[in-house]
Coordinates of C-alpha atoms in Angstrom, one line a residue:
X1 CA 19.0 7.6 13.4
X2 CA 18.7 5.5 10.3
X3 CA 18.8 1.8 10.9
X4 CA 22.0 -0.4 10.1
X5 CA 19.1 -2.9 9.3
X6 CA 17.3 -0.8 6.8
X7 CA 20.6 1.0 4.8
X8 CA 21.7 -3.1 4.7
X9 CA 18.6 -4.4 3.5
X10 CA 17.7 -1.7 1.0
X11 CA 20.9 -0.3 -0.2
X12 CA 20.6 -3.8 -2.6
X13 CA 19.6 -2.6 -6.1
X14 CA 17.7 -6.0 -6.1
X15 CA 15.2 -4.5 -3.9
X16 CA 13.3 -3.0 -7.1
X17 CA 9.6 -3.3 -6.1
X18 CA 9.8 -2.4 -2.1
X19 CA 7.5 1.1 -1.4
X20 CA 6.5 2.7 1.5
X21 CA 3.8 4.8 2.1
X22 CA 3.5 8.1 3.3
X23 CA 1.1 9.2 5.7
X24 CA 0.1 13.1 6.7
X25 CA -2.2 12.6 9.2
X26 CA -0.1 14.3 12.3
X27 CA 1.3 17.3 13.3
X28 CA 4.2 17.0 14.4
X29 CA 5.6 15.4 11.0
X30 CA 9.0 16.5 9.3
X31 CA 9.1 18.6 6.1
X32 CA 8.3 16.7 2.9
X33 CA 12.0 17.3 2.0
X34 CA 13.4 16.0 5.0
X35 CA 10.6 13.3 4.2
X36 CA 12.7 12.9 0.7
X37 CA 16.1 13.3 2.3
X38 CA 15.0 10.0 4.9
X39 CA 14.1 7.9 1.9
X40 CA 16.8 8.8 -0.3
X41 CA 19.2 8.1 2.5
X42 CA 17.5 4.6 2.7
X43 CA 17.2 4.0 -0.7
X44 CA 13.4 4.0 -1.3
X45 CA 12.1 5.0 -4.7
X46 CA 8.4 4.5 -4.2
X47 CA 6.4 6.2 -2.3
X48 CA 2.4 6.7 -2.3
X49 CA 0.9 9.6 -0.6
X50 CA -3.2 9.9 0.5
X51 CA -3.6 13.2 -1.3
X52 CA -1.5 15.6 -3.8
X53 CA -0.4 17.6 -1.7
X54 CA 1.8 20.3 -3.4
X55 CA 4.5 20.6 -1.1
X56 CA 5.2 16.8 -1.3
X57 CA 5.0 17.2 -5.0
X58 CA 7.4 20.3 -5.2
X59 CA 10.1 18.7 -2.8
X60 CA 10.4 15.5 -4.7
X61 CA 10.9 17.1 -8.2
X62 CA 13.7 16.2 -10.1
X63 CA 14.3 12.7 -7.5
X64 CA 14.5 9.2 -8.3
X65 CA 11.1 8.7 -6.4
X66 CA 8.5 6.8 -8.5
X67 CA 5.4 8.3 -6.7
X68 CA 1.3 7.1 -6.7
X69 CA -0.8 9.9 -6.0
X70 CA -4.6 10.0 -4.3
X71 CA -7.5 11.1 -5.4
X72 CA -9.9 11.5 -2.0
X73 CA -13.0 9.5 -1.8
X74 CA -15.5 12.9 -1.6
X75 CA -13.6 14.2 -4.8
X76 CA -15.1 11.3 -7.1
X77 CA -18.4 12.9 -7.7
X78 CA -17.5 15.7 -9.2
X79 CA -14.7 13.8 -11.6
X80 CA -17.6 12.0 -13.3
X81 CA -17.7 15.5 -15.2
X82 CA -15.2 14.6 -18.1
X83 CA -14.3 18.1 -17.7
X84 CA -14.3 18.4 -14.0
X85 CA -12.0 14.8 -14.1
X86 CA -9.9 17.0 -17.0
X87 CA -9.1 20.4 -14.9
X88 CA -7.6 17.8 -12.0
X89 CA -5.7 16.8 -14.2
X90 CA -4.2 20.2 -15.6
X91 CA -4.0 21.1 -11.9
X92 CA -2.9 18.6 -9.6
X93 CA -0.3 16.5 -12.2
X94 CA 0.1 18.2 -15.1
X95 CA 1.9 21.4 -13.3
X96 CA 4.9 18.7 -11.9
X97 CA 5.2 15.7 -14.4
X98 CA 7.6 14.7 -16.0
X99 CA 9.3 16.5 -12.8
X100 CA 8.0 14.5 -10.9
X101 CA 7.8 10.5 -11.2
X102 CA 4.3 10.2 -11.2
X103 CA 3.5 6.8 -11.8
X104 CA -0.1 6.0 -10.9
X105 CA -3.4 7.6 -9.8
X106 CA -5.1 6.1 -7.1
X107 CA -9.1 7.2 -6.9
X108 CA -10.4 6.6 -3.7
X109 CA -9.8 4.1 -1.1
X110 CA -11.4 1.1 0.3
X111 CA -14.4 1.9 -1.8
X112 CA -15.9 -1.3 -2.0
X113 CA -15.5 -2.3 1.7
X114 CA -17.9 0.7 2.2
X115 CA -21.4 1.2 2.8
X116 CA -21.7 4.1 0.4
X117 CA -23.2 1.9 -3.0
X118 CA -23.4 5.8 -4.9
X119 CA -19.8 6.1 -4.3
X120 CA -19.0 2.3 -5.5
X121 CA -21.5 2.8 -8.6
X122 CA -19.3 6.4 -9.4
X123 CA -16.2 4.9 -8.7
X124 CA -15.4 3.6 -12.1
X125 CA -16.9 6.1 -14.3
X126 CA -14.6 8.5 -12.2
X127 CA -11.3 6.5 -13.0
X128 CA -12.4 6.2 -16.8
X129 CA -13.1 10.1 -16.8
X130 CA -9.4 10.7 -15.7
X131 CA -8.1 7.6 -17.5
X132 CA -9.1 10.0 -21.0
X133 CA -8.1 12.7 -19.6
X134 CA -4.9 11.6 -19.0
X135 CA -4.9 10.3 -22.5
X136 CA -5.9 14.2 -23.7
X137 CA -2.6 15.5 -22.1
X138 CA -0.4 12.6 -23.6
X139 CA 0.1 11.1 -19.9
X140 CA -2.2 7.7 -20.8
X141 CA 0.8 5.9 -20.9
X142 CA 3.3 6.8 -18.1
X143 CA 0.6 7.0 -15.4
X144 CA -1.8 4.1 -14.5
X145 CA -5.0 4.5 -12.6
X146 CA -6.9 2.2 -10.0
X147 CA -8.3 2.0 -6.3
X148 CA -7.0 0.3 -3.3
X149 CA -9.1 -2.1 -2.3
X150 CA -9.3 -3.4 0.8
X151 CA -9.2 -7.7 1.2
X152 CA -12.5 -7.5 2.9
X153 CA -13.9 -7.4 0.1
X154 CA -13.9 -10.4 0.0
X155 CA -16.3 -13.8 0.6
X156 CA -13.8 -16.6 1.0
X157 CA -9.9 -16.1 1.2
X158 CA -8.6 -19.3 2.4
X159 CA -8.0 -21.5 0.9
X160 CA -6.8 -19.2 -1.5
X161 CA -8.1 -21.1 -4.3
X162 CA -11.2 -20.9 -2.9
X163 CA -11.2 -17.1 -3.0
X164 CA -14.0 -15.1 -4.1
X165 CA -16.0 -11.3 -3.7
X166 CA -18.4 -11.0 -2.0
X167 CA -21.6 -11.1 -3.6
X168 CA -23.4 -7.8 -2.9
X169 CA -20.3 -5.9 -4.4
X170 CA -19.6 -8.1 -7.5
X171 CA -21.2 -6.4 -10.1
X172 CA -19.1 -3.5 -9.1
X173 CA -15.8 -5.5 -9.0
X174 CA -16.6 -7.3 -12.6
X175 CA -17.0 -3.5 -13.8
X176 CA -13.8 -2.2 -12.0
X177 CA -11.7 -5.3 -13.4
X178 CA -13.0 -4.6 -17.0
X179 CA -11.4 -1.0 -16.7
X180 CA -8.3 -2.9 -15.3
X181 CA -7.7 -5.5 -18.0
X182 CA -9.4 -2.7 -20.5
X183 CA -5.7 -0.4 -19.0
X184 CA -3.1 -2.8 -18.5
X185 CA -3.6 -1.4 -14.9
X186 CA -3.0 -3.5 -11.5
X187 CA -5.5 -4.3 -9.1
X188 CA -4.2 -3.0 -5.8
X189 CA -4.9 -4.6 -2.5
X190 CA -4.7 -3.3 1.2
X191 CA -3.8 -6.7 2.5
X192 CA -2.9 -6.7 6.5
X193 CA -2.0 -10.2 8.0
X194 CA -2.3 -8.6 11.2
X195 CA -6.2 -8.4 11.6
X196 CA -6.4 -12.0 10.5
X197 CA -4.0 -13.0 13.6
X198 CA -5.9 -10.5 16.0
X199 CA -9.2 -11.8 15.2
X200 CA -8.1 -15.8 15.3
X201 CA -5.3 -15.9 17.4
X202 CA -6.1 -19.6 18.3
X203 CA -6.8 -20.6 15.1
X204 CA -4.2 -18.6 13.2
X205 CA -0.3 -19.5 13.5
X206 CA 1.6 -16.6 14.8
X207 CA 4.6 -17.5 12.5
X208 CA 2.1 -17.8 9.9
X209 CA 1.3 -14.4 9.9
X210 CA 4.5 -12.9 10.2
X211 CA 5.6 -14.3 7.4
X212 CA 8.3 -16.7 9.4
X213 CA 8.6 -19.5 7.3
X214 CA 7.8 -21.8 10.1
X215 CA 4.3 -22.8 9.5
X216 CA 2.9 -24.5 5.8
X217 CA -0.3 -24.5 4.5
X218 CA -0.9 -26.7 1.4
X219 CA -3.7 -25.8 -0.6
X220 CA -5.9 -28.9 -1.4
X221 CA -6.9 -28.0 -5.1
X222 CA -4.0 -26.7 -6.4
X223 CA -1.4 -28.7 -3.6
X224 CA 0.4 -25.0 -3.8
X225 CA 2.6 -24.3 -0.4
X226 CA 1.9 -21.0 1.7
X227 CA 4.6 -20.5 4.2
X228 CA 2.5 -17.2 5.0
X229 CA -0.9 -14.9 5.1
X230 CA 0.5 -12.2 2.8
X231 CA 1.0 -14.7 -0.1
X232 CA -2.4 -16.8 0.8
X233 CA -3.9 -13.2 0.5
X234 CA -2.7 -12.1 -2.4
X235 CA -3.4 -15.4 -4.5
X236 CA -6.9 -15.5 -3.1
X237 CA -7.6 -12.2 -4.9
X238 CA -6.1 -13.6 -8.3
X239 CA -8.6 -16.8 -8.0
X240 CA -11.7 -14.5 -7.0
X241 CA -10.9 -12.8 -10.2
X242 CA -10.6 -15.2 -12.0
X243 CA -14.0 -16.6 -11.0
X244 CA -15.5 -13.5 -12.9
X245 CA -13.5 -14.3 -15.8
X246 CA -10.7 -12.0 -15.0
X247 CA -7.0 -13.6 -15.6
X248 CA -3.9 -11.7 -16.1
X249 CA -4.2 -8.5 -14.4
X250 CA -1.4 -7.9 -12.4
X251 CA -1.8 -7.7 -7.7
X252 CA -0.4 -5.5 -6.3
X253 CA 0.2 -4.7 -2.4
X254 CA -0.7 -1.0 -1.5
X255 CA -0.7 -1.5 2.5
X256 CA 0.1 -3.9 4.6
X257 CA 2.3 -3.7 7.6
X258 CA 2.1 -4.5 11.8
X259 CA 1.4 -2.3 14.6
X260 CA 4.0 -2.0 17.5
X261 CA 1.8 -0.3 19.9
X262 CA -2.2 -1.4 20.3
X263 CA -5.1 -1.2 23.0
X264 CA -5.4 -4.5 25.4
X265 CA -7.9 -6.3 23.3
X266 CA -5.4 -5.6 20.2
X267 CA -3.8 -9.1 20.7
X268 CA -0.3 -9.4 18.8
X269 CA 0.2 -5.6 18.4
X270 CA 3.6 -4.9 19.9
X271 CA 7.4 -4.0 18.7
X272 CA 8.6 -7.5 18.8
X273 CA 6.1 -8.6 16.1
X274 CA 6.2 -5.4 13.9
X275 CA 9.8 -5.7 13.5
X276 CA 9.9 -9.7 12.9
X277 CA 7.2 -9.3 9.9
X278 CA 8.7 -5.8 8.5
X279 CA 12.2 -7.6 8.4
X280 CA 10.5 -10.7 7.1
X281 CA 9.1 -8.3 4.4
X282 CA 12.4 -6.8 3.5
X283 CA 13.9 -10.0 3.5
X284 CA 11.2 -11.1 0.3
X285 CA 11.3 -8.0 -1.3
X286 CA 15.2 -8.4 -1.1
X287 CA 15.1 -11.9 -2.8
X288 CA 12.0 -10.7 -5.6
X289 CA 9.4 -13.2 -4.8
X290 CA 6.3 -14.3 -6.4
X291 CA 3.7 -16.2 -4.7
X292 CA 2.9 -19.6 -4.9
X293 CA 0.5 -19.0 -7.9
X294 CA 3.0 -16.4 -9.9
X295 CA 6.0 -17.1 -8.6
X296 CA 7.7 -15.5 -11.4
X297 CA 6.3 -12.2 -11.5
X298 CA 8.0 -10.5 -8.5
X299 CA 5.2 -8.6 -5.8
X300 CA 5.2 -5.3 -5.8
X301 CA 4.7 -4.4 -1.8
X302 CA 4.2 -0.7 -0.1
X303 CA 4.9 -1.0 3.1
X304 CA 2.6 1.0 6.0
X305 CA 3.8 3.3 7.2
X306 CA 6.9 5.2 7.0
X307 CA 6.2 7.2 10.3
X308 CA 3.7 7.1 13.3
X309 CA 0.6 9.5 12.8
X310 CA -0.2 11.0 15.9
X311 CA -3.8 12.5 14.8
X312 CA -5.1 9.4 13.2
X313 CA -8.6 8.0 15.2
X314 CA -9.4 5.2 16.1
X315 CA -7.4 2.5 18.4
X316 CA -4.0 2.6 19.6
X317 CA -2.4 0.7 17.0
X318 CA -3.9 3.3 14.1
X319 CA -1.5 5.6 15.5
X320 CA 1.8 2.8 15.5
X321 CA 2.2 1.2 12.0
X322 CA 5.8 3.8 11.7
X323 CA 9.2 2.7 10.9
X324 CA 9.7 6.1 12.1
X325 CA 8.9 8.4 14.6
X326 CA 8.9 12.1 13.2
X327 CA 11.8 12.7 15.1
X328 CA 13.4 10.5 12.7
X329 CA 14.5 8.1 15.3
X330 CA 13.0 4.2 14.6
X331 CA 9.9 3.7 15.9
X332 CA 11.6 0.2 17.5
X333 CA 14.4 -2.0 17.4
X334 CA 14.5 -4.0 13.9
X335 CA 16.7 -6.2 15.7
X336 CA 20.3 -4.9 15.3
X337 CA 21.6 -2.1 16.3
X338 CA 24.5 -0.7 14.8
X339 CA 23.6 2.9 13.5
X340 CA 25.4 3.9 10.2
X341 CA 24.2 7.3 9.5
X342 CA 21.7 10.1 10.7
X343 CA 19.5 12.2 8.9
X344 CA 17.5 15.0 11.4
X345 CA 14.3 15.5 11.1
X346 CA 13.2 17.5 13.9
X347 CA 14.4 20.9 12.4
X348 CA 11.6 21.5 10.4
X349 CA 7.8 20.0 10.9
X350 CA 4.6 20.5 8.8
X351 CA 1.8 21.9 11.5
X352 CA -1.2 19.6 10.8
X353 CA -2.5 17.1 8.6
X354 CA -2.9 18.3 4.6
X355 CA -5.6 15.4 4.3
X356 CA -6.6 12.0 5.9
X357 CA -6.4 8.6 4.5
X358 CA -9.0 7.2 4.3

């Protein structure tokens, strides 16, 4: 059953920058057109996905969905070959744009939070090989190209102005950001109130990180007012680039979100709290805020995940970031519940995972 809360809340053309993201890592998981049919029904017109998978592609031809594509971490390698980078491009976008709304390229994910320093040291030389090679096939300037990069990348994050990388990864970051500013292309972040809170839960305010409004932090240098993580987080990453001369380039939000299930030790992770900071999300995205530092550029937020992925390892609450359960019914209560329509999605399920995200 689709949500009264969700056709409300998103069936507002004001709503403009709110995405979701699309996970695969489960098998028990509805068609990718029923997939298209659920956001359609809700009004969602971006999507990212963790791979290219051609039957996503196929079934959202000819939609209204804007749709970021992923390039997987073990792939980069071999795209440092400007024809290798080339021939992905002729067969992984080439076959369904204009089709379909292809709007970005993301290459890899969480590089820099790695331990791999081939992979971070490849990872830009990879984007610029398909950056050109989008420019070969005339698609340079409908699709963008970046990384997700996780926030613990970096040193300091709060106060925000105090926000910096980390040092050991900050040659790769002042390379990475020169392709950025170099491509008009936004610097995406992976930005998830929710570990904060579960690591400091005496020292973090529970409102705080669910975006309630409740709690203020003032920043002492720049006296700006954070009435939550998500902002705090975001504005960090604009001051740590603009400590290696970076200003300008655009933050975006590629994942955040709140688990409603988690292990014992996974303090905070439960339905209540998932659906006050998802609503408190929607609620934002519905009024087209900026943060305290660019409060006039409205945040462009994906939120994780649209269903619950029953193969994904690691703890409990890996496998409970859904709105959905691939049944189609909510994964909890959003807080009312007056059902408006139904869309079933049980009739047709994709048998296994076509990648993982990473």
């Amino acid at each position: 059953m689709i949500h009264f809360f969700l056709l409300f809340f998103l069936s507002f053309s004001g709503v403009r920058s709110l995405g979701v993201n699309y996970g695969q890592v489960g098998d028990n998981l509805p068609s990718p057109d029923k997939v298209l049919e659920l956001l359609t029904s809700l009004n969602i017109s971006k999507v990212r996905i963790y791979d290219t998978n051609p039957q996503i592609l196929t079934s959202f031809a000819n939609s209204n969905t804007e749709l970021i594509v992923t390039i997987e971490n073990e792939m980069l390698t071999q795209l440092l070959d400007p024809q290798q980078a080339l021939q992905w491009v002729v067969t992984h976008i080439k076959p369904y744009f204009p089709a379909v709304r292809i709007t970005g390229i993301a290459v890899g994910n969480e590089i820099f939070t790695g331990n791999d320093t081939v992979l971070m040291a490849n990872l830009v030389p990879a984007m610029m090989a398909i950056h050109e090679a989008l420019g070969e096939l005339g698609l340079g300037s409908y699709i963008h190209v970046s990384t997700p990069t996780s926030l613990a990348v970096l040193e300091e994050s709060f106060p925000p102005s105090a926000g910096s990388f980390k040092g050991e990864v900050s040659s790769y970051i002042s390379q990475f950001l020169q392709f950025l500013s170099r491509t008009k292309a936004p610097f995406w972040v992976n930005a998830y109130p929710y570990f904060a809170y579960k690591d400091n839960p005496d020292i973090i305010s529970l409102d705080y990180a669910l975006l309630n409004a409740m709690t203020y932090l003032v920043d002492p240098s720049t006296k700006l007012n954070y009435d939550n993580m998500l902002y705090a987080q975001v504005d960090a990453v604009i001051f740590g680039m603009a400590r290696l001369g970076f200003d300008g380039i655009e933050v975006r939000v590629s994942e955040t979100g709140w688990p409603s299930k988690g292990d014992v030790d996974e303090i905070g992770a439960n339905s209540e709290n998932a659906a006050i900071y998802n609503r408190n999300l929607l609620r934002r995205q519905l009024a087209n805020e900026g943060t305290p530092l660019r409060p006039n550029t409205r945040l462009e937020v994906y939120l994780f995940a649209l269903f619950n992925e029953d193969m994904k390892p690691g703890p409990t609450s890996e496998r409970n970031y859904g709105l959905y359960q691939p049944d189609g019914t909510m994964a909890y209560n959003m807080g009312l519940s007056t059902s408006s329509a139904s869309v079933s999605l049980s009739s047709s399920a994709t048998k296994g995972p076509s990648t993982n995200e990473m």
